[in-house]
PDB file of C-alpha atoms in Angstrom:
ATOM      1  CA  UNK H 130      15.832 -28.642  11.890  1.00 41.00           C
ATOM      2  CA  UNK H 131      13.381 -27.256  14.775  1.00 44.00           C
ATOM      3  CA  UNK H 132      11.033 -29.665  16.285  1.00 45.00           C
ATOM      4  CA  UNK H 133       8.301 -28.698  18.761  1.00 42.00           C
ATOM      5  CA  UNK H 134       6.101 -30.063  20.617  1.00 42.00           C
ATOM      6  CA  UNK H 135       2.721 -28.730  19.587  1.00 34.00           C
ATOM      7  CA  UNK H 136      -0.184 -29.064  22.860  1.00 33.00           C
ATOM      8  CA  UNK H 137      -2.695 -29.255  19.447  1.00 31.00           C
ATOM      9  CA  UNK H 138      -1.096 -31.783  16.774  1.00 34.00           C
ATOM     10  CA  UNK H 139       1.725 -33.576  18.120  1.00 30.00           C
ATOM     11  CA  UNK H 140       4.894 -33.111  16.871  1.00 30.00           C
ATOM     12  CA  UNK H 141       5.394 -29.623  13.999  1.00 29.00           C
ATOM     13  CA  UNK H 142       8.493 -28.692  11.920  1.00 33.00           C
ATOM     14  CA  UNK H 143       9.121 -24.842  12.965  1.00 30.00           C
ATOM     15  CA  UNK H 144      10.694 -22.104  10.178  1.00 33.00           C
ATOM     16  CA  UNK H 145      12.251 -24.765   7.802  1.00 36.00           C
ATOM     17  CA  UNK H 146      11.742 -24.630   3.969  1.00 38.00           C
ATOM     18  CA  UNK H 147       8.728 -27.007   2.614  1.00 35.00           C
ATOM     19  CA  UNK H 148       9.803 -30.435   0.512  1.00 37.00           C
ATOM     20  CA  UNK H 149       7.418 -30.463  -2.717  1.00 40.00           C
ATOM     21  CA  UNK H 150       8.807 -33.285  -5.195  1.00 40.00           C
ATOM     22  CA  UNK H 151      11.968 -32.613  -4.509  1.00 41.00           C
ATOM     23  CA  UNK H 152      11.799 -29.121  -4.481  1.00 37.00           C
ATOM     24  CA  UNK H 153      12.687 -26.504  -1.377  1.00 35.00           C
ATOM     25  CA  UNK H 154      10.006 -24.274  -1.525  1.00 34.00           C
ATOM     26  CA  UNK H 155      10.313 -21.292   0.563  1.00 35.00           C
ATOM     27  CA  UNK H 156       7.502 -19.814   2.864  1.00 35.00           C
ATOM     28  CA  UNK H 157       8.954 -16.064   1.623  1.00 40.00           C
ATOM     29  CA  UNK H 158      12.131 -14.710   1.126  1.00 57.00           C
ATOM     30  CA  UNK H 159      11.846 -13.306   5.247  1.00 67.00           C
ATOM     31  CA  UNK H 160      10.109 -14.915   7.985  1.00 71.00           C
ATOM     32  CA  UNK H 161       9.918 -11.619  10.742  1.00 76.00           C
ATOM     33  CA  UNK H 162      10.085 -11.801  14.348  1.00 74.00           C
ATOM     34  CA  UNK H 163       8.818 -10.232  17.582  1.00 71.00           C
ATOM     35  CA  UNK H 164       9.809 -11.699  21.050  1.00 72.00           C
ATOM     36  CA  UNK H 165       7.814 -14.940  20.626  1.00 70.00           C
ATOM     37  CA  UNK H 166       6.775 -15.014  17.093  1.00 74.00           C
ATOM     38  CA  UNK H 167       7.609 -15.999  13.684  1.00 76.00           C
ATOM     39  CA  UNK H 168       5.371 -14.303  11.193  1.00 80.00           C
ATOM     40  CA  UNK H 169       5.206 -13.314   7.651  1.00 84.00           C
ATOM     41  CA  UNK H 170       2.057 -11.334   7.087  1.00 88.00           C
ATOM     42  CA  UNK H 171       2.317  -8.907   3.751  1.00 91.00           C
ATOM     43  CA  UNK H 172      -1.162  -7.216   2.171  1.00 94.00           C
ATOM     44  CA  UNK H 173      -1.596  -5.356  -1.217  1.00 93.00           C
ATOM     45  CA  UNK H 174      -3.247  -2.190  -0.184  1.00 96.00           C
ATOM     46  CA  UNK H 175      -4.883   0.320  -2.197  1.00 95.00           C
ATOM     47  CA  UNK H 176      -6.173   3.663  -1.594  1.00 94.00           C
ATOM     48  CA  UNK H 177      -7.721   6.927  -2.747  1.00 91.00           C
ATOM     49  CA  UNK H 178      -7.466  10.679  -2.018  1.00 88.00           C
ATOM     50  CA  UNK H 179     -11.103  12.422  -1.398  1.00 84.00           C
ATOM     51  CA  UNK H 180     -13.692  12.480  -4.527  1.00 79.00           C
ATOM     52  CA  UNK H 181     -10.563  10.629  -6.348  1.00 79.00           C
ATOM     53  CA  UNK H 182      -9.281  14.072  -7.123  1.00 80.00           C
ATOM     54  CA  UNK H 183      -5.725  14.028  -9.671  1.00 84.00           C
ATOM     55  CA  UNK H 184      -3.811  15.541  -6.581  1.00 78.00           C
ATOM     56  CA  UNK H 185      -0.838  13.168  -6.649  1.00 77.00           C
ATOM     57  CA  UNK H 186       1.233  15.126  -8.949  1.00 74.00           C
ATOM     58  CA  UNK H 187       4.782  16.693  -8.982  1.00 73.00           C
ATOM     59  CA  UNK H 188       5.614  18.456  -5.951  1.00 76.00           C
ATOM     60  CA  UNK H 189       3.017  16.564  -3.991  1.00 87.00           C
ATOM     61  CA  UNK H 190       4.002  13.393  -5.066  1.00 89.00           C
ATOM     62  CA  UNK H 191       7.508  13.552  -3.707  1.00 91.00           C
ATOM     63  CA  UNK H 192       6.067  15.008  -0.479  1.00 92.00           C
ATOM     64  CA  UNK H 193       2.942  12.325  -0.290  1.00 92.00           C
ATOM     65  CA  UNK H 194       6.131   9.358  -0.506  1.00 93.00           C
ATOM     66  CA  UNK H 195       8.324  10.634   2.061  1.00 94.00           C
ATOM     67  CA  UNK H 196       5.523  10.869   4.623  1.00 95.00           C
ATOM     68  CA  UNK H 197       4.255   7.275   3.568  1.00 95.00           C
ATOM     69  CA  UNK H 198       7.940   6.113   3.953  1.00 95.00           C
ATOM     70  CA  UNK H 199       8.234   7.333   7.609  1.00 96.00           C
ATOM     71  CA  UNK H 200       4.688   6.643   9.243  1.00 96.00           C
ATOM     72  CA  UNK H 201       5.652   3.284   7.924  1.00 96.00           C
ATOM     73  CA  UNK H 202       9.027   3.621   9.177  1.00 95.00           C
ATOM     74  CA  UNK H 203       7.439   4.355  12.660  1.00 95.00           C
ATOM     75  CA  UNK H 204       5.266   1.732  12.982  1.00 94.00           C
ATOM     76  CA  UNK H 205       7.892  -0.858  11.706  1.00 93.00           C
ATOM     77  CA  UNK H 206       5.774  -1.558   8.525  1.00 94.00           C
ATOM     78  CA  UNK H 207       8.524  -2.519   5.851  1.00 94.00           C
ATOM     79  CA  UNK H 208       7.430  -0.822   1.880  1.00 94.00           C
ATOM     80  CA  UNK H 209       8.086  -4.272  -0.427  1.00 92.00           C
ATOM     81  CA  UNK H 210       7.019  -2.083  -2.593  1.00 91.00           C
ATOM     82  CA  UNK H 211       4.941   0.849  -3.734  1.00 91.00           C
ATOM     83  CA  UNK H 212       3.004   3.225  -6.429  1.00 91.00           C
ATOM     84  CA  UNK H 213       1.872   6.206  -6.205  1.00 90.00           C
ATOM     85  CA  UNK H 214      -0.550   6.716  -9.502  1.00 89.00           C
ATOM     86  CA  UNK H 215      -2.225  10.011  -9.825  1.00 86.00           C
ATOM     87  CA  UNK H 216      -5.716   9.366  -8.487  1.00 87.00           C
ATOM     88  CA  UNK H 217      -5.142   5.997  -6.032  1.00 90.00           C
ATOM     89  CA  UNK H 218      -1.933   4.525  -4.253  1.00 93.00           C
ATOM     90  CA  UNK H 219      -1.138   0.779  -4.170  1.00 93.00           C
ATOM     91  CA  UNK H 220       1.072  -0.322  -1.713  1.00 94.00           C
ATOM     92  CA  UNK H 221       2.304  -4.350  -0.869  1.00 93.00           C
ATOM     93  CA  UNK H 222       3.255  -4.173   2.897  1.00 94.00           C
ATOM     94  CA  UNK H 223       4.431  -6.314   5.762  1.00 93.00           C
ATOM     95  CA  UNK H 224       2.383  -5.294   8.756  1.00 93.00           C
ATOM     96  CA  UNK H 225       3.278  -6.895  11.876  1.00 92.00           C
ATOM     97  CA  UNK H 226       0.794  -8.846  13.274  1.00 90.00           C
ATOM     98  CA  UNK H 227       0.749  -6.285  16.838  1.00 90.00           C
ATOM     99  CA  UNK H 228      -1.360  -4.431  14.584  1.00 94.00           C
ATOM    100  CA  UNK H 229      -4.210  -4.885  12.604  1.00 95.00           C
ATOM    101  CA  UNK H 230      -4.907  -3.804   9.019  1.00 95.00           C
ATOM    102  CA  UNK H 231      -7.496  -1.716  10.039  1.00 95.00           C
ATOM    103  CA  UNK H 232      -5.803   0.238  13.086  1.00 96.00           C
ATOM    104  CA  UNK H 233      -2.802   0.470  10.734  1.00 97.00           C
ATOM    105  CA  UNK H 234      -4.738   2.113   7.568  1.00 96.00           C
ATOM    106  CA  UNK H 235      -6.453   4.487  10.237  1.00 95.00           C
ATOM    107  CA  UNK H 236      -2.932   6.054  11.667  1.00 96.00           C
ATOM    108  CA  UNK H 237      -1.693   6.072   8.618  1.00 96.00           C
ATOM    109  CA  UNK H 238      -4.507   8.048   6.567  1.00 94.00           C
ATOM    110  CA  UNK H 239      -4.997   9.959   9.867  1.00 93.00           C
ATOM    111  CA  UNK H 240      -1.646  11.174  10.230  1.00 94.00           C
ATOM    112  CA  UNK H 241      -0.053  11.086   6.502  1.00 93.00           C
ATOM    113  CA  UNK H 242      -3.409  14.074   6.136  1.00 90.00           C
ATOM    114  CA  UNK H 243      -2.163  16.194   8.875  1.00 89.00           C
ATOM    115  CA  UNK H 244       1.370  16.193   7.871  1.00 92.00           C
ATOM    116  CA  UNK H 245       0.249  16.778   4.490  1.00 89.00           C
ATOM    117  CA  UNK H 246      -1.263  19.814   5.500  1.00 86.00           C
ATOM    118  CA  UNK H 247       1.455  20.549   7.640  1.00 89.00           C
ATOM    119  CA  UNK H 248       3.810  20.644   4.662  1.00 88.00           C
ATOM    120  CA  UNK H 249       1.332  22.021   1.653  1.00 85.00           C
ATOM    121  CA  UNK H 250      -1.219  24.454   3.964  1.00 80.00           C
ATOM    122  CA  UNK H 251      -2.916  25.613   0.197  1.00 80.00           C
ATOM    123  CA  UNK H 252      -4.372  22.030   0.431  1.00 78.00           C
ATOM    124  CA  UNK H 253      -6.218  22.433   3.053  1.00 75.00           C
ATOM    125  CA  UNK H 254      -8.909  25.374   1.586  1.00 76.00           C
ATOM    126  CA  UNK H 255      -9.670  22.753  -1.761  1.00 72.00           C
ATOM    127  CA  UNK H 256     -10.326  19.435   0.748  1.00 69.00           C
ATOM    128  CA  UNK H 257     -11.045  20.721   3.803  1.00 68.00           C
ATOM    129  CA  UNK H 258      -9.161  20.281   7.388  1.00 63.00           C
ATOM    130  CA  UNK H 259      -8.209  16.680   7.712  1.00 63.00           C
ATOM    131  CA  UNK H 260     -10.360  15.130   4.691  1.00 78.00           C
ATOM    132  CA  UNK H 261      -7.927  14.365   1.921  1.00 86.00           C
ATOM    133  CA  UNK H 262      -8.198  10.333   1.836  1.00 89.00           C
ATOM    134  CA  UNK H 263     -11.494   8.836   1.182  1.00 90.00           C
ATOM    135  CA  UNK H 264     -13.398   6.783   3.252  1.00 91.00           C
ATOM    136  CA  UNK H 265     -12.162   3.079   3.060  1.00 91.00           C
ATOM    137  CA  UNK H 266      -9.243   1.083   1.356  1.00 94.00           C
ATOM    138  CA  UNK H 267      -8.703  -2.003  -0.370  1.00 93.00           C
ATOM    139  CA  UNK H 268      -6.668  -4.936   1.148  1.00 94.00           C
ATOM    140  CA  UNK H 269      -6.148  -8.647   0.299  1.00 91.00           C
ATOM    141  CA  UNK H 270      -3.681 -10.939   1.761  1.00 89.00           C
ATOM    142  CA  UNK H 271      -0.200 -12.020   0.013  1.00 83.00           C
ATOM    143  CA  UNK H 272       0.577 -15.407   0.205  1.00 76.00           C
ATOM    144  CA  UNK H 273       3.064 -17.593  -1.868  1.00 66.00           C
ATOM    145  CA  UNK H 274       2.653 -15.085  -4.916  1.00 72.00           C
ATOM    146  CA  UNK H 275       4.179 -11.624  -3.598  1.00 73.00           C
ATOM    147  CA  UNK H 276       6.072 -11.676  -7.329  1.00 79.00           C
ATOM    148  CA  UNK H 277       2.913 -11.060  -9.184  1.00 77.00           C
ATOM    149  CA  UNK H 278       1.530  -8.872  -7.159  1.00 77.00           C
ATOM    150  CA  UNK H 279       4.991  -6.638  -7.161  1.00 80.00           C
ATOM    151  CA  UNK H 280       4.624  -6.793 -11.117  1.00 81.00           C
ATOM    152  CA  UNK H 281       0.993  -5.999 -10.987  1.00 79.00           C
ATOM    153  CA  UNK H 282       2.297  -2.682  -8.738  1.00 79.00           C
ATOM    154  CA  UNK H 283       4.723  -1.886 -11.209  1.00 79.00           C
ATOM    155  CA  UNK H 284       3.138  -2.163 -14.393  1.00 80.00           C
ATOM    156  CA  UNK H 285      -0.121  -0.350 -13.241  1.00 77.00           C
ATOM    157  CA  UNK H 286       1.234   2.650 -14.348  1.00 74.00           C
ATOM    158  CA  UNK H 287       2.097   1.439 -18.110  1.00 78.00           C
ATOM    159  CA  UNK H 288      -1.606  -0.066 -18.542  1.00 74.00           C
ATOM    160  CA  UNK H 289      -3.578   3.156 -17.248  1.00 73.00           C
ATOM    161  CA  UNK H 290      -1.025   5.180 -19.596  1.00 73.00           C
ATOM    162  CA  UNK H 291      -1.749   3.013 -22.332  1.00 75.00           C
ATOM    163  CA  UNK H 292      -5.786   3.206 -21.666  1.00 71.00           C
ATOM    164  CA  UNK H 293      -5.490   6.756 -22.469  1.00 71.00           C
ATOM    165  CA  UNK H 294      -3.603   6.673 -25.179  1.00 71.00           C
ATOM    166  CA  UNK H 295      -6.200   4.318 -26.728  1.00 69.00           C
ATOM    167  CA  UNK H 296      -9.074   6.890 -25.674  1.00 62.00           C
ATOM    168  CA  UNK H 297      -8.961   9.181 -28.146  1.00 56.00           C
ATOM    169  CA  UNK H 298     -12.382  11.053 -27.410  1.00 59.00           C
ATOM    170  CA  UNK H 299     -12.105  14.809 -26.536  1.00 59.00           C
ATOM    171  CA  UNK H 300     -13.682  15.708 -23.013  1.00 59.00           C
ATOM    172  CA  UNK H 301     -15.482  18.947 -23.153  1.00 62.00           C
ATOM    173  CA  UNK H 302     -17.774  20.497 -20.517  1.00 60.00           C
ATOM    174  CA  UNK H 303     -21.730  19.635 -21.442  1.00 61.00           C
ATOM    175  CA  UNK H 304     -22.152  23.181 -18.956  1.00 66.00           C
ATOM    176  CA  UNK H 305     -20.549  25.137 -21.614  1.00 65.00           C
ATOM    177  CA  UNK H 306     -22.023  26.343 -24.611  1.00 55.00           C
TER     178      UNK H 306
END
């Protein structure tokens, strides 16, 4: 067991398991480090191409993953784990706390676009140079309940699947007569 003094509270238990009526309760299954921290910090992120266009398809899917994998890879952001639906990614990451959510979002949009275009130049004439994520993202914090938000990842597909199978109304253009 680690004991430190604290300048703030006295005396604090460092990285050890919690005691909860006679239960170890872990703080996560991986407590990080840098040189002189201890962290766990993990977010559910979701985000969407430009106009939500249906872009992440097929060929592009493949490509769109790989690139997400390495920028992540770069910045030492580890995938727990990911989904990459047709019209919006979710992702649950573990962002070290050097960076902020923000600043991380920004170089990866930023630079997952240009290599995008990089690799699939045809993109570039339906969503312009360097617009092919929307503006924004959504993020909230994981904290003791990482396992439902992995299952909520993982069985987004099977409920927007299931949506459409229930919707059984035809589409058609109102600009065509």
């Amino acid at each position: 067991m680690l004991i430190a003094q604290s300048p703030f509270q006295g005396i604090i238990e460092v990285s050890k398991p919690l005691l909860q009526k006679g239960k170890v309760i872990k703080m996560a299954n991986k407590a990080n480090d840098l040189a002189h921290t201890k962290w766990m910090c993990k977010y559910h992120i979701a985000f969407t191409p430009k106009y939500r266009r249906k872009i992440i398809y097929n060929q592009y899917k493949e490509s769109i993953r790989d690139i997400l994998k390495q920028l992540c890879a770069y910045k030492g952001v580890e995938i727990i784990e990911g989904h990459l639906m047709p019209d919006h990614i979710h992702m649950l990451v573990s962002i070290p706390p050097k960076y902020s959510v923000s600043q991380f979002m920004g170089y990866l949009k930023g630079k997952s676009a240009l290599m995008i275009y990089d690799k699939h130049a045809n993109l570039k004439y339906k969503f312009g140079n360097r617009l092919f994520w929307s503006e924004g993202y959504y993020v909230s914090t994981v904290g003791l309940n990482e396992a439902t938000i992995k299952k909520y990842i993982q069985d987004q597909e099977k409920y927007d699947i299931m949506q459409d199978k229930l919707s059984v109304k035809e589409y058609e253009d109102p600009f065509k007569g």
